[in-house]
PDB file of C-alpha atoms in Angstrom:
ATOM      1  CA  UNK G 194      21.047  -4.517   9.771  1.00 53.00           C
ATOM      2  CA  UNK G 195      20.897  -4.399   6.023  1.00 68.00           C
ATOM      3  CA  UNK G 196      19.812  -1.818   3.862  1.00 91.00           C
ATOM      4  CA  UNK G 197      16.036  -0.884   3.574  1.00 95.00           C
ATOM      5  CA  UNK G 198      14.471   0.749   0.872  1.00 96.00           C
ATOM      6  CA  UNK G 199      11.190   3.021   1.571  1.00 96.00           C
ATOM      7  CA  UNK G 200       8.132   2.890  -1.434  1.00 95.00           C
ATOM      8  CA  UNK G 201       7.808   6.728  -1.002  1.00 93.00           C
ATOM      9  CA  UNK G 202       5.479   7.161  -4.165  1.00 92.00           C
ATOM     10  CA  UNK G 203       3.555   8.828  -1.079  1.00 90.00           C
ATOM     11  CA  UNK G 204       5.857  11.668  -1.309  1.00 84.00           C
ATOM     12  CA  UNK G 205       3.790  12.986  -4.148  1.00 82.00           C
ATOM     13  CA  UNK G 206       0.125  12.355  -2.913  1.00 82.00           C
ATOM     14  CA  UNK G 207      -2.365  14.610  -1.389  1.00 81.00           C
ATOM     15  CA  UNK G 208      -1.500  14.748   2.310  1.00 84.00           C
ATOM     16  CA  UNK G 209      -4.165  12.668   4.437  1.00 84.00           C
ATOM     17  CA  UNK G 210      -3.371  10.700   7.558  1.00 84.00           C
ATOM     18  CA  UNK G 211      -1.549   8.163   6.118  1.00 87.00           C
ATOM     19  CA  UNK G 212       0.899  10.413   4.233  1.00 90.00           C
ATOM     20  CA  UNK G 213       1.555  12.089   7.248  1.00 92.00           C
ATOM     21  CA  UNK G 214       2.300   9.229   9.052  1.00 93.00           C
ATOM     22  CA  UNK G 215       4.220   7.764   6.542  1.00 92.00           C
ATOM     23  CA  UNK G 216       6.284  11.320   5.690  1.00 92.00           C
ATOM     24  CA  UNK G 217       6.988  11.952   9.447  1.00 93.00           C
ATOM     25  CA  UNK G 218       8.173   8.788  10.171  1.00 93.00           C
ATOM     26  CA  UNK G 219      10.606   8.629   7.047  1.00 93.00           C
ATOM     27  CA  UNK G 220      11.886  11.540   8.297  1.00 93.00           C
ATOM     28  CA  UNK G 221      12.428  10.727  11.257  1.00 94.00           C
ATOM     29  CA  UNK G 222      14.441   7.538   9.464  1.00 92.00           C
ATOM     30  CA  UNK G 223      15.727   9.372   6.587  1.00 91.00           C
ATOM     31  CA  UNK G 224      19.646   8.909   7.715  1.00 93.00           C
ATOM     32  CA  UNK G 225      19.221   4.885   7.791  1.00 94.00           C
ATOM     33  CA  UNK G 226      16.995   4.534   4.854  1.00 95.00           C
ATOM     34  CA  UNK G 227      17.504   4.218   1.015  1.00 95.00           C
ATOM     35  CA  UNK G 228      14.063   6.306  -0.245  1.00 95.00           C
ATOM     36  CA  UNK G 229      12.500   5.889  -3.744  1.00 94.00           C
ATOM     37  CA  UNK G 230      10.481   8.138  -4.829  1.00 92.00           C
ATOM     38  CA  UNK G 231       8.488   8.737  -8.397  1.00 91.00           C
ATOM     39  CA  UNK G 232      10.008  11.945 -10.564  1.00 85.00           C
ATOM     40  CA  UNK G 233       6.756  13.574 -10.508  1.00 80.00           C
ATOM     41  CA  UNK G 234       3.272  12.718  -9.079  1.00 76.00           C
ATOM     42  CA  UNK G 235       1.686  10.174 -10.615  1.00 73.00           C
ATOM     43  CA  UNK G 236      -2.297   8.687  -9.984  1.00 72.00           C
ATOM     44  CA  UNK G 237      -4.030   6.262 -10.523  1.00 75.00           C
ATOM     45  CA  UNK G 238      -3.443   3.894 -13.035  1.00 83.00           C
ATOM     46  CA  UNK G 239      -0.019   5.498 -13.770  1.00 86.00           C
ATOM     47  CA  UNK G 240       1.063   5.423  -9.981  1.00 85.00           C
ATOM     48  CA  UNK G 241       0.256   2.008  -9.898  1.00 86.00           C
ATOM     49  CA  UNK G 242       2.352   1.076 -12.806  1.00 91.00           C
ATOM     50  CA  UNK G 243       5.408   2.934 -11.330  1.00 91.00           C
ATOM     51  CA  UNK G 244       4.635   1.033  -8.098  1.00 92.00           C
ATOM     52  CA  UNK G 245       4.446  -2.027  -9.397  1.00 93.00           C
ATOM     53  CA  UNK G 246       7.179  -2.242 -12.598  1.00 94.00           C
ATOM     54  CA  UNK G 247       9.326   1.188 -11.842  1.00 95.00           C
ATOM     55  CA  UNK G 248       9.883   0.852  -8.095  1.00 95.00           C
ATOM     56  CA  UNK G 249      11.016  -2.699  -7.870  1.00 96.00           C
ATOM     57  CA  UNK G 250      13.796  -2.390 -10.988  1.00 95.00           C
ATOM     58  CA  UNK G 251      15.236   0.408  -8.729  1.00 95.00           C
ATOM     59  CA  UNK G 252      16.114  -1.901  -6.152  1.00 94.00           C
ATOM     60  CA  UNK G 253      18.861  -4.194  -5.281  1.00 93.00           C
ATOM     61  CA  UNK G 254      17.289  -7.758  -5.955  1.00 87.00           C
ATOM     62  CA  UNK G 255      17.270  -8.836  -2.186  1.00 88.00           C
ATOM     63  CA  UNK G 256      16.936  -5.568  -0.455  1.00 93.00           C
ATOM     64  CA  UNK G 257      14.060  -5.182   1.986  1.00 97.00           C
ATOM     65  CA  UNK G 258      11.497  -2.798   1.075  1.00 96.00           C
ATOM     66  CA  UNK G 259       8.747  -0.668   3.726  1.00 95.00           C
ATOM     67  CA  UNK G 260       5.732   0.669   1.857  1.00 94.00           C
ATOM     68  CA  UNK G 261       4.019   2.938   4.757  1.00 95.00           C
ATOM     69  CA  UNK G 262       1.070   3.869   2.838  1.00 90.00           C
ATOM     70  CA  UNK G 263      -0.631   1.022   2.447  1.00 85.00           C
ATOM     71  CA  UNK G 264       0.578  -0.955  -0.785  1.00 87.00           C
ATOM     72  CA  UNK G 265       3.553  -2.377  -2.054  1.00 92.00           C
ATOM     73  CA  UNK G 266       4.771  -3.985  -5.667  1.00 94.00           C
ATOM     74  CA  UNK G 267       3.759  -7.939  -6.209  1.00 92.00           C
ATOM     75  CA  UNK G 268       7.650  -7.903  -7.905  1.00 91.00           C
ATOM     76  CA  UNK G 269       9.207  -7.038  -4.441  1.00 94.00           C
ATOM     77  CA  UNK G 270       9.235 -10.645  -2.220  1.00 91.00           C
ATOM     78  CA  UNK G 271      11.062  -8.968   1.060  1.00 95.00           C
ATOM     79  CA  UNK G 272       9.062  -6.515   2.075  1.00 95.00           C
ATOM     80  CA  UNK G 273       6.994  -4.639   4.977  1.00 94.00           C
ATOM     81  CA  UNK G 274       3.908  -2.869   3.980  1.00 92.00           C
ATOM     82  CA  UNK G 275       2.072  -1.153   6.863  1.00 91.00           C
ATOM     83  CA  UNK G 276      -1.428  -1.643   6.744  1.00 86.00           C
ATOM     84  CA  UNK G 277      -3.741   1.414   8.134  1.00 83.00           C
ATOM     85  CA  UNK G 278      -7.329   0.035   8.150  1.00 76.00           C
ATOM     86  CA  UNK G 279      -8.361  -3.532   7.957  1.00 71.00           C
ATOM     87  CA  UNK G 280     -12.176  -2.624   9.223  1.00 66.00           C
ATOM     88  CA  UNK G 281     -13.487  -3.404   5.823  1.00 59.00           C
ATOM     89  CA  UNK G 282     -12.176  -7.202   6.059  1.00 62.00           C
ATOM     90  CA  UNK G 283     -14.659  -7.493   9.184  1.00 67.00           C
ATOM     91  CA  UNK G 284     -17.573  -6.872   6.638  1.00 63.00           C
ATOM     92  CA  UNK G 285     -16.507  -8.818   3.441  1.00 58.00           C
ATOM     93  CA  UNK G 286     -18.460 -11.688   4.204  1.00 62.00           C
ATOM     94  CA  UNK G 287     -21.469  -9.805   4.113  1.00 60.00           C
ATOM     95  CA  UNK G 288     -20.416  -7.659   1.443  1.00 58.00           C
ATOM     96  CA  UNK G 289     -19.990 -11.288  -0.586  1.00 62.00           C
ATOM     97  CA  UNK G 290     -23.308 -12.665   0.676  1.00 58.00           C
ATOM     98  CA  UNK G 291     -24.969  -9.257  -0.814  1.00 59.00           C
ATOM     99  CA  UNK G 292     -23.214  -9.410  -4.510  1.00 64.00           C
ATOM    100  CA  UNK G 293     -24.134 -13.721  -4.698  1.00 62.00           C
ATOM    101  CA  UNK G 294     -27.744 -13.794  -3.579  1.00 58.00           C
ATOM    102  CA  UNK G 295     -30.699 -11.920  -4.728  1.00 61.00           C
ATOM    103  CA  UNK G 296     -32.322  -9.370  -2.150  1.00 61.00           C
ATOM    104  CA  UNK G 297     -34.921 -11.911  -1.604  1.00 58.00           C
ATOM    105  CA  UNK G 298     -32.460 -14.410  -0.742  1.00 54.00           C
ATOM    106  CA  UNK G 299     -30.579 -12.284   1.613  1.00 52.00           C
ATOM    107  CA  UNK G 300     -33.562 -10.986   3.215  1.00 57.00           C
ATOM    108  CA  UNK G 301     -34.276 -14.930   4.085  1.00 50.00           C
ATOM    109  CA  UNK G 302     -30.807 -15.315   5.107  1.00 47.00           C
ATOM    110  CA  UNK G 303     -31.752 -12.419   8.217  1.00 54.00           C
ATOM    111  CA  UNK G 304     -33.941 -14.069   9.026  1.00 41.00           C
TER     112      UNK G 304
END
């Protein structure tokens, strides 16, 4: 197996589920994993940009990369990101429906 790399900008975020998830299963990997990790803790805007321009320079060029929490850099082309929730994909044709049409129109649409 080649070497994997883990997005563990996590690391520094307030623990919910998904940090959990993703911090005890990193350590349960910890010995056959390459973990990259922001200096300090970084949000939003700022966490993005280290997600998306920091993280990838830090890796090998064709190294596989695992982003547990739920996003992963655009840069990175081999990678695994492990998706939580999806419920909110179930609703986005509705959600699309309600931004395009007036509330008239969607109120005909129900009907």
């Amino acid at each position: 197996m080649g070497d994997i790399y883990v997005n563990a900008r996590f690391m520094n975020q307030v623990v919910t589920g998904v940090q959990r998830y993703a911090w005890e299963i990193t350590n349960h990997l910890r010995d056959r994993v390459h973990i990259i990790q922001p200096g300090k803790s970084f949000s939003g805007e700022a966490g993005h940009f280290w997600e998306q321009i920091v993280l990838p320079g830090r890796m090998p060029r064709n190294a596989l990369l695992w982003s547990p929490a739920g996003a992963g850099p655009l840069l990175v082309s081999k990678q695994v990101v492990t998706l939580h929730d999806i419920a909110h994909l179930e609703h986005l044709t509705i959600l699309v429906v309600l931004q395009c049409f007036s509330s008239r129109q969607v109120s005909w649409l129900r009907v």
